[in-house]
Short mmCIF file of C-alpha atoms and ligand atoms in Angstrom, two decimals:
data_model
loop_
_atom_site.label_atom_id
_atom_site.label_comp_id
_atom_site.label_asym_id
_atom_site.label_seq_id
_atom_site.Cartn_x
_atom_site.Cartn_y
_atom_site.Cartn_z
CA MET A 1 18.44 13.48 13.94
CA ARG A 2 16.91 13.15 17.36
CA TRP A 3 17.27 16.81 18.28
CA PRO A 4 15.84 18.98 15.51
CA ASP A 5 15.65 21.84 18.04
CA VAL A 6 19.44 21.97 18.20
CA GLY A 7 21.36 23.58 15.35
CA PHE A 8 24.60 21.95 14.23
CA ALA A 9 27.53 23.32 12.31
CA ILE A 10 30.48 21.17 11.32
CA TRP A 11 33.85 22.71 10.52
CA HIS A 12 36.65 20.75 8.99
CA GLU A 13 40.10 22.38 8.71
CA GLY A 14 38.60 25.79 9.22
CA LYS A 15 35.90 25.30 6.59
CA LEU A 16 32.20 25.03 7.30
CA VAL A 17 31.26 21.72 5.66
CA GLU A 18 27.78 21.18 7.03
CA GLN A 19 25.20 23.31 8.71
CA TRP A 20 21.84 22.12 10.02
CA ARG A 21 19.67 24.88 11.35
CA ALA A 22 17.52 24.35 14.40
CA ALA A 23 14.09 23.35 13.13
CA GLY A 24 12.10 23.67 16.34
CA SER A 25 11.13 21.12 18.93
CA MET A 26 10.41 17.53 17.93
CA SER A 27 7.38 17.51 15.65
CA ASP A 28 6.53 16.08 12.25
CA GLU A 29 7.66 19.18 10.42
CA ALA A 30 10.79 19.75 12.47
CA LEU A 31 11.80 16.13 12.12
CA ALA A 32 11.17 16.16 8.37
CA ARG A 33 13.33 19.29 8.05
CA ARG A 34 16.17 17.78 10.03
CA LEU A 35 16.03 14.39 8.27
CA GLY A 36 15.96 16.23 4.95
CA ASP A 37 19.09 18.16 5.96
CA VAL A 38 20.96 15.08 7.12
CA LEU A 39 19.75 12.33 4.78
CA GLY A 40 18.58 14.39 1.82
CA ASP A 41 15.18 15.61 0.69
CA ALA A 42 14.55 12.34 -1.16
CA PHE A 43 14.47 10.52 2.18
CA VAL A 44 11.62 12.73 3.36
CA GLN A 45 9.73 12.72 0.05
CA ASN A 46 9.90 8.93 -0.16
CA SER A 47 8.92 8.17 3.41
CA VAL A 48 5.76 8.25 5.48
CA THR A 49 5.12 9.36 9.04
CA VAL A 50 5.25 6.70 11.74
CA GLU A 51 3.19 7.32 14.87
CA HIS A 52 2.04 4.42 16.96
CA TRP A 53 1.30 3.58 20.58
CA SER A 54 1.45 -0.03 21.62
CA GLY A 55 0.92 -0.54 25.32
CA ALA A 56 3.58 1.57 26.98
CA VAL A 57 5.76 1.78 23.87
CA HIS A 58 5.55 4.86 21.65
CA VAL A 59 7.09 4.68 18.19
CA THR A 60 7.47 7.74 15.95
CA GLY A 61 9.64 8.75 13.03
CA ARG A 62 9.60 8.13 9.30
CA ALA A 63 9.59 4.89 7.30
CA GLY A 64 10.71 4.85 3.68
CA ILE A 65 8.27 3.56 1.08
CA PRO A 66 9.38 0.30 -0.60
CA ASP A 67 10.51 2.23 -3.68
CA ALA A 68 13.09 4.02 -1.55
CA ALA A 69 14.81 0.82 -0.41
CA ARG A 70 18.56 0.63 -0.92
CA SER A 71 21.03 -2.11 -1.62
CA ARG A 72 22.81 -1.53 1.70
CA PRO A 73 21.32 -1.04 5.18
CA ASP A 74 22.95 2.37 5.53
CA HIS A 75 19.82 4.45 6.08
CA GLN A 76 18.39 2.63 9.07
CA PHE A 77 18.40 4.64 12.27
CA CYS A 78 16.87 3.72 15.61
CA TYR A 79 16.75 5.79 18.78
CA VAL A 80 15.61 4.52 22.15
CA ASN A 81 14.63 7.18 24.68
CA GLY A 82 16.61 9.73 22.72
CA ARG A 83 19.80 7.72 22.26
CA PHE A 84 21.06 6.17 19.02
CA VAL A 85 21.28 2.39 19.28
CA ARG A 86 22.03 -0.62 17.15
CA ASP A 87 19.67 -3.36 18.19
CA LYS A 88 18.79 -6.69 16.63
CA VAL A 89 15.23 -6.64 17.93
CA LEU A 90 14.54 -3.27 16.32
CA THR A 91 16.24 -4.23 13.05
CA HIS A 92 14.35 -7.49 12.82
CA ALA A 93 11.04 -5.87 13.66
CA SER A 94 11.55 -3.27 10.95
CA ARG A 95 12.58 -5.84 8.41
CA SER A 96 9.54 -8.00 9.11
CA ALA A 97 7.25 -5.00 8.76
CA TYR A 98 8.40 -4.73 5.14
CA GLU A 99 7.98 -8.45 4.45
CA ASP A 100 4.71 -8.05 2.56
CA VAL A 101 5.73 -5.08 0.43
CA LEU A 102 9.46 -5.44 -0.18
CA HIS A 103 10.98 -8.62 -1.50
CA GLY A 104 14.48 -9.70 -2.38
CA HIS A 105 17.54 -8.27 -0.73
CA LYS A 106 16.57 -4.62 -0.75
CA GLN A 107 17.13 -2.77 2.51
CA PRO A 108 14.39 -0.44 3.75
CA VAL A 109 15.21 3.05 4.97
CA TYR A 110 13.85 4.50 8.20
CA ALA A 111 14.46 6.74 11.17
CA LEU A 112 12.60 5.47 14.23
CA TYR A 113 12.25 6.89 17.71
CA VAL A 114 11.18 4.46 20.42
CA GLU A 115 10.06 5.87 23.75
CA ILE A 116 9.68 3.36 26.53
CA ASP A 117 9.54 3.32 30.32
CA PRO A 118 13.24 3.49 31.35
CA ALA A 119 12.58 0.67 33.81
CA ARG A 120 11.83 -1.62 30.87
CA VAL A 121 15.13 -1.15 29.12
CA ASP A 122 18.72 -1.72 30.30
CA VAL A 123 20.98 0.88 28.72
CA ASN A 124 24.16 -0.28 30.43
CA VAL A 125 24.89 -3.47 28.52
CA HIS A 126 27.55 -1.87 26.31
CA PRO A 127 30.42 0.46 27.26
CA THR A 128 29.49 3.02 24.57
CA LYS A 129 25.78 2.54 25.29
CA ILE A 130 25.12 1.79 21.63
CA GLU A 131 23.34 -1.42 22.57
CA VAL A 132 20.37 -1.88 24.85
CA ARG A 133 18.51 -4.80 26.34
CA PHE A 134 14.74 -4.67 26.51
CA ARG A 135 13.07 -6.38 29.44
CA ASP A 136 10.35 -7.64 27.09
CA SER A 137 11.77 -7.73 23.59
CA ARG A 138 8.53 -9.13 22.13
CA GLU A 139 6.62 -6.10 23.29
CA VAL A 140 9.08 -3.78 21.54
CA HIS A 141 9.28 -5.98 18.44
CA GLN A 142 5.51 -5.93 18.02
CA ALA A 143 5.27 -2.20 18.64
CA VAL A 144 7.87 -1.36 16.01
CA ARG A 145 6.53 -3.86 13.51
CA HIS A 146 2.96 -2.62 13.81
CA ALA A 147 4.07 1.00 13.75
CA ILE A 148 5.79 0.56 10.39
CA GLU A 149 3.15 -1.79 8.95
CA ASN A 150 0.41 0.71 9.73
CA ALA A 151 2.39 3.57 8.29
CA LEU A 152 3.00 1.69 5.04
CA ALA A 153 -0.45 0.15 4.64
CA ALA A 154 -2.39 3.24 3.62
CA PRO A 155 -2.54 3.63 -0.15
CA ARG A 156 -0.51 6.68 -1.06
CA ALA A 157 -2.15 7.97 -4.23
CA ALA A 158 -4.48 10.36 -2.40
CA ALA A 159 -1.69 11.81 -0.28
CA ALA A 160 0.44 12.28 -3.39
CA ALA A 161 -2.45 14.02 -5.16
CA ALA A 162 -3.02 16.26 -2.17
CA ALA A 163 0.65 17.19 -1.98
CA ALA A 164 0.71 17.95 -5.70
CA ALA A 165 -2.45 20.05 -5.41
CA GLU A 166 -0.92 22.00 -2.55
CA GLU A 167 2.24 22.50 -4.54
CA ALA A 168 0.19 23.66 -7.53
CA ALA A 169 -1.76 26.06 -5.34
CA ARG A 170 1.49 27.52 -4.00
CA THR A 171 3.02 27.93 -7.44
CA PRO A 172 0.18 28.68 -9.88
CA GLU A 173 2.48 28.60 -12.89
CA LEU A 174 3.06 24.88 -12.27
CA ALA A 175 -0.65 24.11 -12.22
CA PRO A 176 -1.80 21.42 -14.64
CA ALA A 177 -3.02 22.21 -18.12
CA ALA A 178 -6.45 23.44 -17.10
CA PRO A 179 -5.65 26.37 -14.83
CA ALA A 180 -9.33 27.21 -14.49
CA THR A 181 -9.97 24.02 -12.52
CA ALA A 182 -6.74 23.87 -10.59
CA PRO A 183 -7.85 25.92 -7.58
CA LYS A 184 -11.11 23.95 -7.39
CA VAL A 185 -9.14 20.72 -7.40
CA ALA A 186 -6.74 21.92 -4.78
CA ALA A 187 -9.50 22.83 -2.37
CA PRO A 188 -11.46 19.55 -2.19
CA ALA A 189 -8.41 17.35 -2.47
CA TRP A 190 -7.18 18.43 0.95
CA PRO A 191 -10.15 17.56 3.10
CA GLN A 192 -10.35 14.23 1.33
CA ALA A 193 -6.77 13.36 2.08
CA ARG A 194 -7.04 14.58 5.64
CA MET A 195 -10.13 12.53 6.19
CA SER A 196 -8.67 9.34 4.84
CA PHE A 197 -5.04 9.36 5.67
CA GLY A 198 -4.20 11.94 8.26
CA ASP A 199 -4.84 12.19 11.94
CA GLU A 200 -3.81 14.81 14.45
CA GLN A 201 -0.22 13.62 14.41
CA GLY A 202 -0.16 13.04 10.68
CA GLY A 203 0.22 9.30 11.28
CA HIS A 204 -1.54 6.59 9.30
CA LYS A 205 -3.91 4.76 11.55
CA VAL A 206 -5.26 1.86 9.64
CA SER A 207 -8.02 1.10 12.08
CA ASN A 208 -9.62 4.49 11.46
CA MET A 209 -9.92 3.71 7.77
CA ALA A 210 -11.68 0.38 7.99
CA GLY A 211 -14.98 1.90 6.92
CA LEU A 212 -13.43 3.08 3.71
CA TRP A 213 -13.02 -0.30 2.13
CA ALA A 214 -15.38 -2.48 4.09
CA PRO A 215 -18.16 -1.80 1.57
CA MET A 216 -15.63 -1.98 -1.23
CA ARG A 217 -15.03 -5.66 -0.69
CA GLU A 218 -18.64 -6.36 -1.54
CA ALA A 219 -18.44 -4.18 -4.60
CA ALA A 220 -15.27 -5.89 -5.75
CA PRO A 221 -15.50 -7.01 -9.33
CA ALA A 222 -14.94 -10.69 -9.86
CA PRO A 223 -11.50 -11.28 -11.36
CA VAL A 224 -12.79 -11.82 -14.88
CA ALA A 225 -16.25 -10.39 -14.61
CA LEU A 226 -18.65 -10.03 -17.49
CA PRO A 227 -18.63 -6.54 -18.92
CA ALA A 228 -22.26 -5.86 -18.03
CA GLN A 229 -21.77 -6.98 -14.47
CA THR A 230 -18.60 -4.98 -14.15
CA ALA A 231 -20.23 -1.87 -15.49
CA MET A 232 -22.66 -2.15 -12.61
CA GLN A 233 -19.83 -2.71 -10.22
CA ALA A 234 -17.95 0.21 -11.64
CA ALA A 235 -20.96 2.29 -10.84
CA GLY A 236 -20.95 0.77 -7.38
CA ALA A 237 -17.30 1.63 -6.99
CA ALA A 238 -17.96 5.19 -8.02
CA GLU A 239 -20.76 5.43 -5.51
CA VAL A 240 -18.54 4.13 -2.76
CA ALA A 241 -16.39 7.15 -3.30
CA VAL A 242 -19.41 9.41 -3.24
CA ASP A 243 -21.81 8.38 -0.54
CA THR A 244 -21.08 5.02 1.01
CA PRO A 245 -22.62 4.91 4.48
CA GLY A 246 -19.34 3.58 5.86
CA VAL A 247 -17.49 6.69 4.78
CA GLN A 248 -17.99 9.39 7.35
CA TRP A 249 -17.34 12.76 5.85
CA PRO A 250 -16.42 15.23 8.52
CA ALA A 251 -19.39 17.58 8.51
CA GLY A 252 -17.53 20.71 7.59
CA ASP A 253 -15.17 19.03 5.20
CA VAL A 254 -17.46 17.62 2.53
CA PRO A 255 -16.03 18.71 -0.79
CA ALA A 256 -18.70 20.56 -2.71
CA SER A 257 -18.45 18.26 -5.69
CA TYR A 258 -19.15 15.22 -3.55
CA ALA A 259 -22.43 16.56 -2.19
CA PRO A 260 -25.20 14.96 -4.23
CA ALA A 261 -27.34 18.11 -4.07
CA ALA A 262 -24.61 20.24 -5.57
CA GLN A 263 -24.13 17.84 -8.42
CA PRO A 264 -25.89 18.89 -11.59
CA GLN A 265 -25.31 15.56 -13.35
CA PRO A 266 -25.91 12.72 -10.89
CA ALA A 267 -26.36 10.36 -13.82
CA ALA A 268 -22.73 10.84 -14.73
CA VAL A 269 -21.75 9.05 -11.54
CA SER A 270 -24.43 6.46 -10.91
CA GLU A 271 -24.78 5.25 -14.49
CA PRO A 272 -21.53 5.38 -16.38
CA SER A 273 -22.43 5.92 -20.00
CA PRO A 274 -20.19 6.50 -22.97
CA ALA A 275 -20.80 10.21 -22.49
CA ASN A 276 -19.20 9.94 -19.08
CA PHE A 277 -15.91 9.04 -20.67
CA THR A 278 -15.76 11.62 -23.42
CA PRO A 279 -13.32 14.31 -22.42
CA PRO A 280 -15.47 16.87 -20.61
CA ALA A 281 -14.88 20.57 -21.02
CA ALA A 282 -12.21 21.62 -18.59
CA ASP A 283 -14.50 23.55 -16.28
CA THR A 284 -17.56 21.30 -16.02
CA PRO A 285 -18.35 19.85 -12.60
CA ALA A 286 -17.65 16.36 -13.99
CA ALA A 287 -14.08 17.33 -14.79
CA ALA A 288 -13.53 18.78 -11.35
CA GLU A 289 -14.84 15.62 -9.75
CA GLU A 290 -12.80 13.23 -11.82
CA THR A 291 -9.60 15.08 -11.16
CA ILE A 292 -10.15 14.40 -7.47
CA TRP A 293 -9.66 10.70 -8.09
CA PRO A 294 -6.05 10.31 -7.04
CA LEU A 295 -5.31 7.75 -9.74
CA GLY A 296 -7.38 9.58 -12.29
CA ARG A 297 -9.72 8.59 -15.08
CA ALA A 298 -8.76 5.65 -17.27
CA VAL A 299 -8.27 6.60 -20.90
CA ALA A 300 -6.76 3.52 -22.52
CA GLN A 301 -5.18 0.12 -22.16
CA ILE A 302 -1.71 -0.34 -23.59
CA HIS A 303 -0.65 -3.67 -25.12
CA GLY A 304 -2.98 -5.52 -22.76
CA VAL A 305 -0.60 -4.82 -19.89
CA TYR A 306 -0.88 -1.23 -18.71
CA ILE A 307 -3.74 1.11 -17.95
CA LEU A 308 -3.23 4.71 -18.91
CA ALA A 309 -5.10 7.26 -16.81
CA GLU A 310 -5.27 11.02 -16.58
CA ASN A 311 -5.31 12.75 -13.20
CA ALA A 312 -4.88 16.31 -11.96
CA GLN A 313 -1.09 16.08 -11.95
CA GLY A 314 -0.76 14.55 -15.38
CA MET A 315 -0.54 10.93 -16.45
CA VAL A 316 -0.76 7.71 -14.46
CA VAL A 317 0.41 4.33 -15.74
CA VAL A 318 -0.83 1.23 -13.91
CA ASP A 319 0.44 -2.32 -14.22
CA MET A 320 -3.00 -3.90 -14.31
CA HIS A 321 -2.11 -7.48 -13.37
CA ALA A 322 0.20 -6.40 -10.54
CA ALA A 323 -2.40 -4.00 -9.17
CA HIS A 324 -5.29 -6.44 -9.37
CA GLU A 325 -3.16 -9.20 -7.88
CA ARG A 326 -2.55 -7.07 -4.79
CA ILE A 327 -6.24 -6.23 -4.47
CA VAL A 328 -7.23 -9.91 -4.63
CA TYR A 329 -4.41 -10.83 -2.24
CA GLU A 330 -5.57 -8.30 0.34
CA GLN A 331 -9.16 -9.53 -0.03
CA LEU A 332 -8.05 -13.11 0.58
CA LYS A 333 -5.96 -12.12 3.61
CA ASN A 334 -8.87 -10.15 5.04
CA ALA A 335 -11.17 -13.11 4.47
CA VAL A 336 -8.82 -15.44 6.33
CA ASN A 337 -8.28 -12.98 9.15
CA ALA A 338 -11.98 -12.34 9.55
CA ALA A 339 -13.26 -15.90 9.43
CA GLU A 340 -10.24 -18.21 9.59
CA GLN A 341 -11.67 -19.56 6.37
CA ILE A 342 -11.98 -18.08 2.91
CA PRO A 343 -15.58 -18.04 1.63
CA SER A 344 -15.88 -20.99 -0.70
CA GLN A 345 -17.99 -21.56 -3.76
CA PRO A 346 -18.85 -25.12 -4.82
CA LEU A 347 -18.46 -25.89 -8.50
CA LEU A 348 -21.64 -27.15 -10.16
CA ILE A 349 -19.54 -29.57 -12.16
CA PRO A 350 -16.32 -30.62 -10.40
CA ALA A 351 -13.24 -29.93 -12.48
CA THR A 352 -11.19 -33.09 -12.76
CA PHE A 353 -7.61 -33.43 -13.85
CA ALA A 354 -5.00 -36.15 -14.19
CA ALA A 355 -2.85 -35.79 -11.08
CA THR A 356 0.60 -37.00 -10.12
CA PRO A 357 0.89 -39.31 -7.09
CA GLU A 358 2.43 -36.36 -5.18
CA GLU A 359 -0.55 -34.16 -5.96
CA VAL A 360 -2.97 -36.84 -4.80
CA ALA A 361 -0.96 -37.33 -1.60
CA THR A 362 -0.80 -33.61 -0.94
CA ALA A 363 -4.52 -33.17 -1.49
CA GLU A 364 -5.24 -35.92 1.03
CA ALA A 365 -2.75 -34.72 3.61
CA HIS A 366 -3.80 -31.07 3.43
CA GLY A 367 -7.59 -31.40 3.31
CA ASP A 368 -8.11 -29.09 6.29
CA THR A 369 -5.74 -26.47 4.97
CA LEU A 370 -7.39 -26.58 1.56
CA GLN A 371 -10.73 -26.11 3.24
CA ALA A 372 -9.45 -23.10 5.16
CA LEU A 373 -8.28 -21.71 1.82
CA GLY A 374 -11.81 -22.09 0.47
CA MET A 375 -10.95 -25.10 -1.68
CA GLU A 376 -12.09 -28.67 -1.87
CA VAL A 377 -9.88 -31.03 -3.84
CA SER A 378 -10.45 -34.77 -3.45
CA PRO A 379 -9.55 -37.95 -5.32
CA PHE A 380 -11.94 -38.84 -8.10
CA SER A 381 -10.10 -41.96 -9.09
CA PRO A 382 -6.61 -43.19 -8.10
CA LYS A 383 -5.00 -40.95 -10.72
CA THR A 384 -7.53 -38.18 -10.95
CA LEU A 385 -8.30 -35.28 -8.63
CA ALA A 386 -11.56 -33.37 -8.61
CA VAL A 387 -11.79 -29.70 -7.68
CA ARG A 388 -15.19 -29.39 -6.04
CA ALA A 389 -14.98 -25.90 -4.58
CA VAL A 390 -12.86 -22.79 -5.05
CA PRO A 391 -12.67 -19.49 -3.17
CA ALA A 392 -15.65 -17.33 -4.11
CA THR A 393 -13.30 -14.48 -5.04
CA LEU A 394 -11.59 -16.69 -7.59
CA ALA A 395 -14.69 -18.45 -8.90
CA GLN A 396 -14.21 -17.13 -12.43
CA GLY A 397 -10.67 -18.41 -12.79
CA ASP A 398 -9.25 -21.70 -14.00
CA ALA A 399 -10.01 -24.11 -11.14
CA VAL A 400 -7.55 -26.76 -12.26
CA GLU A 401 -4.67 -24.36 -12.70
CA LEU A 402 -5.44 -22.88 -9.27
CA ALA A 403 -5.60 -26.30 -7.60
CA ARG A 404 -2.32 -27.39 -9.17
CA SER A 405 -0.39 -24.36 -8.01
CA VAL A 406 -1.86 -24.46 -4.51
CA LEU A 407 -0.99 -28.16 -4.21
CA ALA A 408 2.55 -27.45 -5.41
CA GLU A 409 2.81 -24.71 -2.78
CA LEU A 410 1.39 -26.93 -0.04
CA ALA A 411 3.73 -29.79 -0.90
CA GLN A 412 6.60 -27.61 0.28
CA HIS A 413 5.12 -27.10 3.72
CA ASP A 414 4.54 -29.31 6.71
CA ALA A 415 0.91 -30.42 6.84
CA SER A 416 0.44 -29.41 10.45
CA THR A 417 2.03 -26.00 10.36
CA VAL A 418 1.00 -23.71 7.60
CA VAL A 419 2.23 -20.68 9.45
CA GLN A 420 1.45 -17.10 8.63
CA ARG A 421 4.30 -16.67 6.22
CA ALA A 422 3.56 -19.82 4.23
CA ARG A 423 -0.09 -18.93 4.34
CA ASN A 424 0.60 -15.54 2.79
CA GLU A 425 2.69 -17.18 0.09
CA ILE A 426 -0.17 -19.49 -0.78
CA LEU A 427 -2.65 -16.62 -0.79
CA ALA A 428 -0.30 -14.68 -3.06
CA THR A 429 -0.18 -17.61 -5.47
CA MET A 430 -3.96 -17.80 -5.43
CA ALA A 431 -4.20 -14.05 -6.01
CA CYS A 432 -1.90 -14.32 -9.01
CA HIS A 433 -4.31 -16.82 -10.52
CA GLY A 434 -7.34 -14.76 -9.63
CA ALA A 435 -5.95 -11.52 -10.99
CA VAL A 436 -6.74 -10.23 -14.44
CA ARG A 437 -4.31 -11.65 -16.99
CA ALA A 438 -2.21 -9.77 -19.50
CA ASN A 439 -3.86 -9.33 -22.87
CA ARG A 440 -7.33 -9.37 -21.39
CA ARG A 441 -9.14 -6.40 -22.91
CA LEU A 442 -10.67 -4.21 -20.22
CA THR A 443 -13.48 -1.75 -20.74
CA LEU A 444 -13.01 1.78 -19.46
CA ASP A 445 -15.53 0.98 -16.72
CA GLU A 446 -13.48 -2.01 -15.62
CA MET A 447 -10.28 0.02 -15.69
CA ASN A 448 -11.88 2.78 -13.63
CA ALA A 449 -13.23 0.25 -11.15
CA LEU A 450 -9.73 -1.15 -10.72
CA LEU A 451 -8.28 2.33 -10.16
CA ARG A 452 -10.94 3.14 -7.55
CA GLN A 453 -10.19 -0.12 -5.72
CA MET A 454 -6.49 0.60 -5.74
CA GLU A 455 -7.17 3.93 -4.07
CA VAL A 456 -8.72 2.21 -1.06
CA THR A 457 -6.78 -1.06 -0.83
CA GLU A 458 -4.01 -1.37 1.71
CA ARG A 459 -0.50 -1.79 0.31
CA SER A 460 -1.87 -1.37 -3.23
CA ASP A 461 1.13 0.77 -4.20
CA GLN A 462 3.17 -2.45 -4.45
CA CYS A 463 2.30 -5.78 -5.99
CA ASN A 464 2.72 -9.00 -4.02
CA HIS A 465 6.31 -9.16 -5.18
CA GLY A 466 7.17 -5.69 -3.93
CA ARG A 467 7.19 -3.98 -7.30
CA PRO A 468 5.35 -0.71 -7.86
CA THR A 469 1.84 -1.01 -9.29
CA TRP A 470 1.58 2.53 -10.63
CA ARG A 471 3.69 5.46 -11.67
CA GLN A 472 2.87 9.12 -11.95
CA MET A 473 4.21 11.29 -14.70
CA SER A 474 3.46 14.93 -14.03
CA MET A 475 2.69 17.56 -16.63
CA LYS A 476 6.01 19.11 -15.68
CA GLU A 477 7.83 15.89 -16.53
CA LEU A 478 5.88 15.51 -19.76
CA ASP A 479 6.62 19.11 -20.71
CA ALA A 480 10.29 18.50 -20.03
CA LEU A 481 10.21 15.47 -22.33
CA PHE A 482 8.93 17.64 -25.15
CA LEU A 483 11.06 20.66 -24.27
CA ARG A 484 7.92 22.71 -23.78
CA GLY A 485 8.02 26.03 -21.99
CA ARG A 486 11.73 26.68 -22.40
ZN1 LIG B 1 0.93 -12.59 -10.89
#
């Protein structure tokens, strides 16, 4: 797995049992070929490229997406300067990189290649050289953790759409139902994906993408926004995808349908109207543009729980609460990271509630922490607490319910040390409260706004609990369900 340029053939009792052809010198493609041969194609399909420099440590390889996690840690491979090792520092770093996207006892899969100055690693601590000792294990831990975190952070819908479009272009008979538009879709989808998610090495560099969602945070719909307001925001979201100043289209790579001048119906984008959501004829520019949205165009809400959308590949189903919860969670984390304090919004009329003695004690002991979380909860009377401010992002939610669950969370932690992990747990609880609830009817505009946000929000492919937020069902899969084309 470290030497894709070397071919291997394994004979057992005179029979050739395994043969891995040389795939060329170490590169993304060669490595993917070799890992596919050894671990199976599913490993490659369900993993993303890792490519990260941290000081003098270079980490490459592939990290499995959370969906690919296994019950046993049997697909975890680490190489240091070309040699296979088992190392606690590397294992722990990898595990912690998955903390925010993979919960429970699932084991991530990965193949990682760490290159480091030989002077900074002792390879002679074990007779079979399967263990190493790093001179500075923190340096290596951080490098590996960040390498995997960055690789997993980028939302994957666009890359999946691009891969599907490429596949469709290669095999025209597999193209989606509207063959007339398929080539048009395939062409613009590539530059988009390359712009957002690829770099020269094919790695996912989060820092390069900051501009993509920086404006998005402002355009974020409030958790339970009024329809009129959200329609505006939906328009804003659509515009972000079209011509946000923060998004730098590479000059030569602007997809034709994104260029305002080449767009015969600008109104269709800037002012969503009912007409915008009637199924357009397959070959209108509007259709071509919508199919570029990786998560597609919302068509319906199912039982108040799922959003059904149509994209170029087929059908997308989104768990709306799980998806929105992740978006709010990432917004809260960004707010804390940026300002050490979540923007707070005072309530015109404080929300009071009958509190237990524990809740009153917790509110008093954790005043500073509550403030950092954008909340103000103080005693109103000996047995009553008043919520005087809530995070601006969650202003539309139930202030009392939010305060209660945050106090319950805080009660479990030491007042002085709300460390990163506990902090993230609290933010996740807050996000759950701020996220759109099941059975809330969404308009198509609201659904589309949510889909557009998912496309640009880090880690939005999993909810805060590590479950998937969306699933793709391709036309091929749908056709198979109905025994079409046999
Ligand atoms: Zn929730």
